[in-house]
mmCIF file of C-alpha atoms and ligand atoms in Angstrom:
data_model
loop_
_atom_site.group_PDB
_atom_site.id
_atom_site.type_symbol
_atom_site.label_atom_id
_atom_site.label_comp_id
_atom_site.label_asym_id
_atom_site.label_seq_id
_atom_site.Cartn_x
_atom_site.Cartn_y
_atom_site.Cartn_z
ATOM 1 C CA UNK A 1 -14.854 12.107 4.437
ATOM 2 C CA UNK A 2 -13.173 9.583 6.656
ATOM 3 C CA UNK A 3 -14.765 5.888 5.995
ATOM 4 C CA UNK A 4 -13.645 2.341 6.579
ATOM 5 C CA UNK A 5 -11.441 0.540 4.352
ATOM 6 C CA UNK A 6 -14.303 -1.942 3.877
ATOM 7 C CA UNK A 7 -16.385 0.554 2.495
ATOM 8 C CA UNK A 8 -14.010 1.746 -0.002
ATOM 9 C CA UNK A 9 -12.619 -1.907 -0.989
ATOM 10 C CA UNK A 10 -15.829 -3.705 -1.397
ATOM 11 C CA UNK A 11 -16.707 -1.038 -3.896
ATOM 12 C CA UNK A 12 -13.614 -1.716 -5.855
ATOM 13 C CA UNK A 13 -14.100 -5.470 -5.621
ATOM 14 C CA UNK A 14 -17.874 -5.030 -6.922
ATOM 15 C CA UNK A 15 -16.093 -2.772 -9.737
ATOM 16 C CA UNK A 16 -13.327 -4.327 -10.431
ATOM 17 C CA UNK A 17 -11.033 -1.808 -10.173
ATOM 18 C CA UNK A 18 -7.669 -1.157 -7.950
ATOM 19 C CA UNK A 19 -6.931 1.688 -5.119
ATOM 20 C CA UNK A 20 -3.859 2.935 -4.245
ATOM 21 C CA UNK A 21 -2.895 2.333 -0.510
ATOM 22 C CA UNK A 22 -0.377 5.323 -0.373
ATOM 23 C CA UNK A 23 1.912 5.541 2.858
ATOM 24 C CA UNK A 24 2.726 9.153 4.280
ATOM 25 C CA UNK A 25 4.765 10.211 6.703
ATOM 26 C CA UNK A 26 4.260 13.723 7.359
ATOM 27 C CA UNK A 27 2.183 16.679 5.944
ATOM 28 C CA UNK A 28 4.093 17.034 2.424
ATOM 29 C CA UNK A 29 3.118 13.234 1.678
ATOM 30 C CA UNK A 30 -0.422 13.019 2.609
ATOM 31 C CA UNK A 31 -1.379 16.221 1.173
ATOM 32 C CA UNK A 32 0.693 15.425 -1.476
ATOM 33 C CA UNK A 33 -2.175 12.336 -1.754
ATOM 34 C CA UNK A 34 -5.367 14.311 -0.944
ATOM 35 C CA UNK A 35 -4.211 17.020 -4.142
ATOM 36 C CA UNK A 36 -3.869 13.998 -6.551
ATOM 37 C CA UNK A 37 -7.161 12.609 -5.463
ATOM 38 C CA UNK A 38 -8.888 15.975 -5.907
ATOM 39 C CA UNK A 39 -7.311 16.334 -9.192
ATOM 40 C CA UNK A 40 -8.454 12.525 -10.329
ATOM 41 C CA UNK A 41 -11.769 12.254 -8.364
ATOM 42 C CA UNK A 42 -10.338 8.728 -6.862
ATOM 43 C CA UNK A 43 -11.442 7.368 -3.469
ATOM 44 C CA UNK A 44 -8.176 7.289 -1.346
ATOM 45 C CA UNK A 45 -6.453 4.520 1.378
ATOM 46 C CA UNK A 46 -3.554 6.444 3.397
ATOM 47 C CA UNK A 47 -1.412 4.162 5.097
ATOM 48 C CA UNK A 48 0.668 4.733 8.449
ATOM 49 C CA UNK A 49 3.213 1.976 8.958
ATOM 50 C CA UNK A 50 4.405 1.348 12.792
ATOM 51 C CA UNK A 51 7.770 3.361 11.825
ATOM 52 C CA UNK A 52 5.557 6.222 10.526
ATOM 53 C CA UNK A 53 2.934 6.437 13.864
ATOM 54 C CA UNK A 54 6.522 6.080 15.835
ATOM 55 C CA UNK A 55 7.928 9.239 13.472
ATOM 56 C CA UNK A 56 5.039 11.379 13.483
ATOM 57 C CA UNK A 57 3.091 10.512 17.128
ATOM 58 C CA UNK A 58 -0.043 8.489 16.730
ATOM 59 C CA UNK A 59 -2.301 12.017 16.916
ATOM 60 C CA UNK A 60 -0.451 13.727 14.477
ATOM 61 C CA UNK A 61 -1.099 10.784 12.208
ATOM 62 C CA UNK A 62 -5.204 10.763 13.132
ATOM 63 C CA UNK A 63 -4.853 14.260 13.355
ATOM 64 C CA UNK A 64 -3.348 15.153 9.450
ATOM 65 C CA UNK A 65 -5.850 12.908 8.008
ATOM 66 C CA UNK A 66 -9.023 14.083 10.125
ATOM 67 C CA UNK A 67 -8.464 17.686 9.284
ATOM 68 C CA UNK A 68 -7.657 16.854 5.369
ATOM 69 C CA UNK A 69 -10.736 15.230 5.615
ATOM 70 C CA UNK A 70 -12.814 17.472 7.256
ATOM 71 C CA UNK A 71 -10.981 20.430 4.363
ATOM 72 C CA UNK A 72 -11.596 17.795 1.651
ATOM 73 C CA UNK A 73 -15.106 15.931 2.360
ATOM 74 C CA UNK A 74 -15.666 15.067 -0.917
ATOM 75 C CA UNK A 75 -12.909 12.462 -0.937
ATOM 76 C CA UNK A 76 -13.913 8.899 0.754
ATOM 77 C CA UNK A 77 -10.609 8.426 2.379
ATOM 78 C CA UNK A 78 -9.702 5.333 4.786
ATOM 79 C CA UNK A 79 -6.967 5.725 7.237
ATOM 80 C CA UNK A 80 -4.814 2.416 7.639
ATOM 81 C CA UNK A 81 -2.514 0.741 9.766
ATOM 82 C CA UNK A 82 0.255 -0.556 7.423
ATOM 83 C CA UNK A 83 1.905 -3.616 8.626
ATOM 84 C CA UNK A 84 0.556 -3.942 12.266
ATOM 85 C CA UNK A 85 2.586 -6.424 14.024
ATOM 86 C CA UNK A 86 0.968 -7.235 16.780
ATOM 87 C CA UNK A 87 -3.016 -7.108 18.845
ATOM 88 C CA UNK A 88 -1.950 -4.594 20.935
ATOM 89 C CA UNK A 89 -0.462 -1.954 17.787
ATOM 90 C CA UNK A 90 -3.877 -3.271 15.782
ATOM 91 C CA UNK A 91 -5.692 -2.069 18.847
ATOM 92 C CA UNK A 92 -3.802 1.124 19.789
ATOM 93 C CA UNK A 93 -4.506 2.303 16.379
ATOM 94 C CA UNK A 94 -8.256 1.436 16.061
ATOM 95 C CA UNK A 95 -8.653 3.454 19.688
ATOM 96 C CA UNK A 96 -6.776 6.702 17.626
ATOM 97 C CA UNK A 97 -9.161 6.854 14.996
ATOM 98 C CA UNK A 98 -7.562 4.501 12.407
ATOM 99 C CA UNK A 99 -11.153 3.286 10.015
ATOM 100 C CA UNK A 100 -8.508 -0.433 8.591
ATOM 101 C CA UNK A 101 -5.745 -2.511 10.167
ATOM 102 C CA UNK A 102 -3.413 -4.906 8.869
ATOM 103 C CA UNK A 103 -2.601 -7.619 11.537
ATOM 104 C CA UNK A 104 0.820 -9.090 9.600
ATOM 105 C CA UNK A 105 1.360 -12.319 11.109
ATOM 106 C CA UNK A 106 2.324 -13.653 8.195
ATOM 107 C CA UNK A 107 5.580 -15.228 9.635
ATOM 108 C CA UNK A 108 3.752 -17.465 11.912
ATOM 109 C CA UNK A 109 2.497 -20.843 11.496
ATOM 110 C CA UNK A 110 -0.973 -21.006 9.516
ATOM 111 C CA UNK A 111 -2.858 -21.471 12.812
ATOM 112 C CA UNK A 112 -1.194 -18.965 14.818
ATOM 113 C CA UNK A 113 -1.658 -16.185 11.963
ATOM 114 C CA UNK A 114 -5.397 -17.564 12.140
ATOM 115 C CA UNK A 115 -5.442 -17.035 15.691
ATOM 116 C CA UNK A 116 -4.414 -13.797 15.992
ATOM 117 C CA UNK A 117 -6.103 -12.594 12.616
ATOM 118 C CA UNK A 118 -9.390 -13.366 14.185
ATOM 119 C CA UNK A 119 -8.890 -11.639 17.928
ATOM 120 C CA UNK A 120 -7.966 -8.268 16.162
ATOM 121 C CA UNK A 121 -11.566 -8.955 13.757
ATOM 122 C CA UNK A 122 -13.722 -9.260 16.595
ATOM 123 C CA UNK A 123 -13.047 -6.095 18.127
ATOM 124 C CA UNK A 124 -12.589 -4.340 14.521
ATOM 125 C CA UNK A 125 -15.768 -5.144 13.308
ATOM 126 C CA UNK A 126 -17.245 -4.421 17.011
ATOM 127 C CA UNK A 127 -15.892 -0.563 15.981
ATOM 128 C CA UNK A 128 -16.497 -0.505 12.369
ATOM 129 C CA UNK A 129 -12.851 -0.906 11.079
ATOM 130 C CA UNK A 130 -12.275 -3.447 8.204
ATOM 131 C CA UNK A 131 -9.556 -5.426 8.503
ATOM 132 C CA UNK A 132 -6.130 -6.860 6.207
ATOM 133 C CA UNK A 133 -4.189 -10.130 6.976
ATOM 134 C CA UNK A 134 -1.316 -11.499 4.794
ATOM 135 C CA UNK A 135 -0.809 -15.228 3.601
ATOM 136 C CA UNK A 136 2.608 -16.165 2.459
ATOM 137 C CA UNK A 137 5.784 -14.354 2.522
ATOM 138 C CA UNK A 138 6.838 -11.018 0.353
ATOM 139 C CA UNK A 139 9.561 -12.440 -1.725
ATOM 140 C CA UNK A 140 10.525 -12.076 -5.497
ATOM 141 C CA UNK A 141 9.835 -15.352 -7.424
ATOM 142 C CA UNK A 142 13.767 -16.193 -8.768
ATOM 143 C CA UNK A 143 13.906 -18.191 -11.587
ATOM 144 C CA UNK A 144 15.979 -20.813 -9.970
ATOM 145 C CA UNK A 145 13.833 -21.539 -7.121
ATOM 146 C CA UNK A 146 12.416 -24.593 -6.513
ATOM 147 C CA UNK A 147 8.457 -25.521 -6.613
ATOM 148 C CA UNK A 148 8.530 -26.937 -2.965
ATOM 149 C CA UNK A 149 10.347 -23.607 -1.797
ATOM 150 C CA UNK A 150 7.948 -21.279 -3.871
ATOM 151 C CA UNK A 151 4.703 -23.113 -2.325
ATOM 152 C CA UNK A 152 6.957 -22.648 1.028
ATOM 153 C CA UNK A 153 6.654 -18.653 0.417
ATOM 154 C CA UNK A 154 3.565 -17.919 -1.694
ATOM 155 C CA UNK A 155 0.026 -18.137 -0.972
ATOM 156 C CA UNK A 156 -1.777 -21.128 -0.617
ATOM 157 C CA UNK A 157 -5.290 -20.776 -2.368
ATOM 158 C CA UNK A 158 -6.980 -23.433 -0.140
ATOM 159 C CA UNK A 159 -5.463 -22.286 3.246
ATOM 160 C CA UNK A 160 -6.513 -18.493 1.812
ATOM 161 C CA UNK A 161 -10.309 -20.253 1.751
ATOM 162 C CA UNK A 162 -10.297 -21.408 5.399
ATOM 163 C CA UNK A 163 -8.322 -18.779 6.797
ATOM 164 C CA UNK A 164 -10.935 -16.037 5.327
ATOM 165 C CA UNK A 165 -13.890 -18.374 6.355
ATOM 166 C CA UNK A 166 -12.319 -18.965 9.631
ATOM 167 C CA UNK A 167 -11.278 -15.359 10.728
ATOM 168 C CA UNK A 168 -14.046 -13.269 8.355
ATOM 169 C CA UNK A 169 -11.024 -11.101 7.581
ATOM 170 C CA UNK A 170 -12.209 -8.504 5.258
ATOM 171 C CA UNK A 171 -9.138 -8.301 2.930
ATOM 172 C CA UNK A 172 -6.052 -10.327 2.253
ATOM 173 C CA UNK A 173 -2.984 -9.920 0.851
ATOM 174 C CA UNK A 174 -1.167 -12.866 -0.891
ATOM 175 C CA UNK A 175 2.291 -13.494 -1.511
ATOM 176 C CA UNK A 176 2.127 -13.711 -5.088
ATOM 177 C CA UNK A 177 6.185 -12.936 -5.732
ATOM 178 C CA UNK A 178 6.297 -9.127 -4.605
ATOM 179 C CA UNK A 179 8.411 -7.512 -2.357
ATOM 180 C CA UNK A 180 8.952 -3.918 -0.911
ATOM 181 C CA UNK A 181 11.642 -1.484 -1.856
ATOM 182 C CA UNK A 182 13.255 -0.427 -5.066
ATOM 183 C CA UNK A 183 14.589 -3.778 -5.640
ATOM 184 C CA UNK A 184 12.113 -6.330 -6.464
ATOM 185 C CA UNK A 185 13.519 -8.754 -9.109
ATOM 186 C CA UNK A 186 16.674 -10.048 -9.985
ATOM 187 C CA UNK A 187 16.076 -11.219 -13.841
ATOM 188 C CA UNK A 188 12.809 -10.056 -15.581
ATOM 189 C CA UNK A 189 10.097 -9.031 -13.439
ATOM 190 C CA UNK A 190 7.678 -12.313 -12.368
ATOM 191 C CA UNK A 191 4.506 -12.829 -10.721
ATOM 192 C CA UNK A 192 2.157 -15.840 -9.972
ATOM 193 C CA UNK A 193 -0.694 -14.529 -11.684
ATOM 194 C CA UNK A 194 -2.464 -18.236 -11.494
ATOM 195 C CA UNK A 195 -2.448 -18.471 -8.219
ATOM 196 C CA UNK A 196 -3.816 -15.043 -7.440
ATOM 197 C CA UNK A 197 -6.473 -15.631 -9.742
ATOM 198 C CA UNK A 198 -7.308 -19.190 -7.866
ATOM 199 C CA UNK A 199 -6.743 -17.129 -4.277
ATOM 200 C CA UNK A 200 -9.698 -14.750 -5.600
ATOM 201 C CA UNK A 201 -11.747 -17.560 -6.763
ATOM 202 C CA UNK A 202 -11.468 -19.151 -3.425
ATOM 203 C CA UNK A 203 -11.969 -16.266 -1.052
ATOM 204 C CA UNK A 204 -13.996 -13.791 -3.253
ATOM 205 C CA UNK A 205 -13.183 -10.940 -0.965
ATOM 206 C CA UNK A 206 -10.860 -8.146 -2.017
ATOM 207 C CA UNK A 207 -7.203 -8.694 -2.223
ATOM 208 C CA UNK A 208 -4.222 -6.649 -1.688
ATOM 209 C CA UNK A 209 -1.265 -6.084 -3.603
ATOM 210 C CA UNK A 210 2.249 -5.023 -0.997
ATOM 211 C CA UNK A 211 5.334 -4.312 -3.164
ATOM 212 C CA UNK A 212 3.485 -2.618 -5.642
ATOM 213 C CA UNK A 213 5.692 0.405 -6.720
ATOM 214 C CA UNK A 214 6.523 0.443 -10.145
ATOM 215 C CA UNK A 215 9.780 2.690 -10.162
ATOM 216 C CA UNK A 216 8.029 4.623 -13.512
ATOM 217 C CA UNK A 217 10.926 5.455 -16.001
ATOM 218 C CA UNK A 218 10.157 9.151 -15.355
ATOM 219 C CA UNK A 219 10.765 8.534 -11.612
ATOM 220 C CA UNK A 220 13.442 6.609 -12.257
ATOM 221 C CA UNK A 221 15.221 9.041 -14.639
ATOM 222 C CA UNK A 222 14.752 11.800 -12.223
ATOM 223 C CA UNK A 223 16.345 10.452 -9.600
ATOM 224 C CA UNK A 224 18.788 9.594 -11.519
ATOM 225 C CA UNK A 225 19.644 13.009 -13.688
ATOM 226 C CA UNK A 226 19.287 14.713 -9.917
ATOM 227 C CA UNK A 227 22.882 13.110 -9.032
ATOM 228 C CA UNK A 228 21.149 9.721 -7.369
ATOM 229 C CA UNK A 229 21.657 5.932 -7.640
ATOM 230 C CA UNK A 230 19.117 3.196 -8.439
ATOM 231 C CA UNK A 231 21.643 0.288 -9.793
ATOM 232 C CA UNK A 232 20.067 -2.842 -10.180
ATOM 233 C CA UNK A 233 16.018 -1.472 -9.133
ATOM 234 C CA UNK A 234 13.272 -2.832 -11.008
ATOM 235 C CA UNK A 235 9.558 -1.991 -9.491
ATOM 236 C CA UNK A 236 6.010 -3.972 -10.899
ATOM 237 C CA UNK A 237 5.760 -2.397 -14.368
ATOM 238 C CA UNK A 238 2.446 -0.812 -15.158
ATOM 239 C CA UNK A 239 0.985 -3.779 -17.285
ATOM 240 C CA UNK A 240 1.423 -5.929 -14.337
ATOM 241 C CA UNK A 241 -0.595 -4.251 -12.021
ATOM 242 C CA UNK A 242 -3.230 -3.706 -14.269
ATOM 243 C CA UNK A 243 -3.153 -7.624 -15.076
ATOM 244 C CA UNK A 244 -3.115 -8.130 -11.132
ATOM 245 C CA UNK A 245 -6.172 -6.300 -11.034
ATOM 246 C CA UNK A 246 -7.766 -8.408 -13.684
ATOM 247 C CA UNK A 247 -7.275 -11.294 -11.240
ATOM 248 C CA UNK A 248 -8.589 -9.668 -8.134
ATOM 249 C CA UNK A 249 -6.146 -7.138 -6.531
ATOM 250 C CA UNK A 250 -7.967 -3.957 -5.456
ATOM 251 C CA UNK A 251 -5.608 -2.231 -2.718
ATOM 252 C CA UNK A 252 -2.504 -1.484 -4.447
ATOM 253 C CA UNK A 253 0.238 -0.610 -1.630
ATOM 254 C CA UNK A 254 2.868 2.173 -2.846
ATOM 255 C CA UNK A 255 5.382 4.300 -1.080
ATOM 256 C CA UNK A 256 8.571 3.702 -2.961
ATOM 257 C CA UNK A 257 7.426 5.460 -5.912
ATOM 258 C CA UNK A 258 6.434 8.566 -3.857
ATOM 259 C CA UNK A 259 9.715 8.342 -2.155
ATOM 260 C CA UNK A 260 12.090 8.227 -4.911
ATOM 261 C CA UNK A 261 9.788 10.732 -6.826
ATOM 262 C CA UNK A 262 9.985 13.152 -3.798
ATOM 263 C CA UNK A 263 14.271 12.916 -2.811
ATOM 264 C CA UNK A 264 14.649 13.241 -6.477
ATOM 265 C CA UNK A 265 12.917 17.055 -6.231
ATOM 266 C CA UNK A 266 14.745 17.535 -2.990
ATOM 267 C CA UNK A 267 18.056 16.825 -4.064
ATOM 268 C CA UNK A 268 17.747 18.869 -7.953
ATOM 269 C CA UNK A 269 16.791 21.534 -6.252
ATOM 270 C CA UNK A 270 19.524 21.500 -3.303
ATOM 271 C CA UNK A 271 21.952 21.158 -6.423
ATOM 272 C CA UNK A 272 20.686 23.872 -8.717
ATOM 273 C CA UNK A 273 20.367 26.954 -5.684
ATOM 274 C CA UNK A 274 22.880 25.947 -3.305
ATOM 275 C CA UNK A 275 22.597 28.904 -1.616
ATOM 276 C CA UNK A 276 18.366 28.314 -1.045
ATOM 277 C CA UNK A 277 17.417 27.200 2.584
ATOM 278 C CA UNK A 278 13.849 28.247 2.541
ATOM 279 C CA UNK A 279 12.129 24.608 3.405
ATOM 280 C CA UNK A 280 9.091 25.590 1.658
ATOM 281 C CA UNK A 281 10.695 26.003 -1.716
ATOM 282 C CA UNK A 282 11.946 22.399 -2.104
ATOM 283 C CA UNK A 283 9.025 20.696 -0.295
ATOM 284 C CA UNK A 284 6.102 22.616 -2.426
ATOM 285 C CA UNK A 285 8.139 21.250 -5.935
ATOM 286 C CA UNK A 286 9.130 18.064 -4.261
ATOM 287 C CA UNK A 287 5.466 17.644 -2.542
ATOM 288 C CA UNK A 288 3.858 18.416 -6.795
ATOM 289 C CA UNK A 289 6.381 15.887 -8.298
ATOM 290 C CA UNK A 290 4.735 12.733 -6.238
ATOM 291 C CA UNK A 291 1.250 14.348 -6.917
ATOM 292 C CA UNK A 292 1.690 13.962 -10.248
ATOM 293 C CA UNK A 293 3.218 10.072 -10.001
ATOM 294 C CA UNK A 294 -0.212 8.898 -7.716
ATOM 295 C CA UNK A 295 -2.263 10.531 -9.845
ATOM 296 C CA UNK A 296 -0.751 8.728 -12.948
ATOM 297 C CA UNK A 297 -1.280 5.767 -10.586
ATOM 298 C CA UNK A 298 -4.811 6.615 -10.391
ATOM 299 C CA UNK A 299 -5.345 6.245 -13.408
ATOM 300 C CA UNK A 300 -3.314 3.264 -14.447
ATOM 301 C CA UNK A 301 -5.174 1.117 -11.093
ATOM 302 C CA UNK A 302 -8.588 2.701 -12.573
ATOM 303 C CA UNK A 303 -9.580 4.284 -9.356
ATOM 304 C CA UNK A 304 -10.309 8.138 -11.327
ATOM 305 C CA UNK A 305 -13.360 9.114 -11.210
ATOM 306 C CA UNK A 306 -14.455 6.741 -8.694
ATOM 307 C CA UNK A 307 -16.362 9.462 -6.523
HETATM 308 O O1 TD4 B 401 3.317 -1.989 2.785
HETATM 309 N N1 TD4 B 401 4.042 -1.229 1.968
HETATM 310 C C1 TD4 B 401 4.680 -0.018 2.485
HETATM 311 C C2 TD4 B 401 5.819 -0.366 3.389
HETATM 312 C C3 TD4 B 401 6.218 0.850 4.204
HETATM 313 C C4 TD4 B 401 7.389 0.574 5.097
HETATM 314 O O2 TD4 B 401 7.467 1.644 6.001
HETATM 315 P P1 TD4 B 401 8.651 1.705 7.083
HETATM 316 O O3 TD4 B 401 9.907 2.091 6.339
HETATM 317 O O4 TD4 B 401 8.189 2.762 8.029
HETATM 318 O O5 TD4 B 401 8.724 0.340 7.742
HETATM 319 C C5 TD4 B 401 4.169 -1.645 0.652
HETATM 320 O O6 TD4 B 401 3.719 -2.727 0.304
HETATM 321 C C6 TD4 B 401 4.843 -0.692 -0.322
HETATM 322 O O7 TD4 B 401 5.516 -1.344 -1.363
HETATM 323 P P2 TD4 B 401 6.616 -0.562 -2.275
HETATM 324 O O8 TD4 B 401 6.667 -1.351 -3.554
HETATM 325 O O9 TD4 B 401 6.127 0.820 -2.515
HETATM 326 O O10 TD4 B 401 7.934 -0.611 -1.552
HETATM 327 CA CA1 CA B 402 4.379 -10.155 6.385
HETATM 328 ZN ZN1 ZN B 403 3.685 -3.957 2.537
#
């Protein structure tokens, strides 16, 4: 059944407990997400980022998740807007049927990201749709850097306590050292556990995790043994996200893992039959071999059996 993000988060903040935000970008994805839930009775977030809805067509996005849904109802799913950069995209998306938005203006001054963080809340909340913000850029934490340029990019616990007072954003994600893609840390992977712990204690709301893929060394070594190259990757290993959650994260955003997981299918079979060209027998492998990553996720994040 479709629901709002808020419904779904709060739970997991009551609980304690993390759910995978999983992006999709066409049918093999999302039902690719829907089978794992099924399989690990987990509530579900789907994400669309601005690239996907521009890929797929803003209906076919609504219109893939509705009618998995509807087929599914047993699953509480939320339908987000990943990364919305602007009012009017925020907007455009809660008119289509999306049930959470992210408004990223992360890049702007405090007050500005404040500003605009609260116009897209007032008309969310007006239509039932919960709402993300981000504090703080996505950025690994180098060893190197200096403490004036790391409170620069990371979160600032006491602006996260006015800004969530201030705009009554429902979630928030805080730069805590991640970033997105397959290459996340230069030396050993680091995060600023402290301060995500202080952000929670401060805002008490749920939290959000981007940059959370963990490049598994399954995924890793079949994309690798399948003829591909992942030189100098390194995703959030397991034990991290699990400590994250300990502090407060409950919205754990992942698409890298799915991707890698999915092109590594594609491409062992391409090289094994070169002769097949029958779409349907690389995507249905392909489409199982990310089904089985989320739903390892699942149960790492401590979303199974959730429903
Ligand atoms: O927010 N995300 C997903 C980012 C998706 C980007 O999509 P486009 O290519 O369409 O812009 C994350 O935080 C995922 O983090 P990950 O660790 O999986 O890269
Ligand atoms: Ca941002
Ligand atoms: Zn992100």
């Amino acid at each position: 059944m479709l629901v709002s993000g808020t419904e779904i988060l709060q739970k997991a903040h009551k609980e304690g407990y993390g759910v995978g935000a999983f992006n999709f970008v066409n049918f093999e994805m999302l039902n690719a997400i829907f089978q794992a839930a099924l399989q690990k009775h987990s509530p579900l977030i789907v994400q669309a980022s601005e690239g996907a809805i521009k890929y797929m067509g803003i209906e076919m996005a609504v219109g893939l998740v509705k009618t998995l849904a509807q087929k599914y109802p047993e699953v509480p799913v939320a339908l987000h807007l990943d990364h919305g950069t602007s009012y009017e995209s925020c907007i455009k998306a809660i008119r289509a049927g999306f049930t959470s938005v992210m408004i990223d203006a992360s890049h702007h001054h405090f007050e500005e990201n404040l500003k605009e963080t609260k116009r897209v809340v007032e008309v969310a909340h007006a239509c039932g749709v919960g709402v993300e913000a981000e504090l703080g850029r996505l950025m690994g934490i180098e060893d190197n850097i200096s403490v004036d340029e790391k409170d620069a990019a990371l979160v600032n616990p006491k602006e996260a306590e006015e800004f969530v007072k201030e705009t009554k954003v429902d979630y928030l994600a805080p730069a805590i050292g991640t970033s997105h893609g397959a290459f996340k840390f230069k030396g050993e992977p680091k995060l600023d556990f402290e301060r995500l712990v202080q952000v929670k204690k401060c805002t008490n709301i749920p939290l959000v995790l981007h940059g959370a893929s963990a490049i598994p060394d399954t995924v890793r070594q079949a994309f690798l043994s399948s003829g591909g190259d992942l030189k100098g990757s390194k995703g959030v290993p397991f034990s991290f996200l699990q400590e994250a959650i300990k502090g407060g994260i409950n919205k754990v955003n992942t698409d890298t893992d799915l991707r890698i997981a999915f092109i590594a299918e594609v491409r062992r079979i391409a090289n094994e039959n070169n002769s097949e060209f029958d779409l349907r027998k690389f995507f249905s492998p392909a489409s199982l071999a990310m089904s089985k990553v989320i739903a390892q996720r699942m149960e790492i994040l401590g979303s199974a059996d959730k429903y």
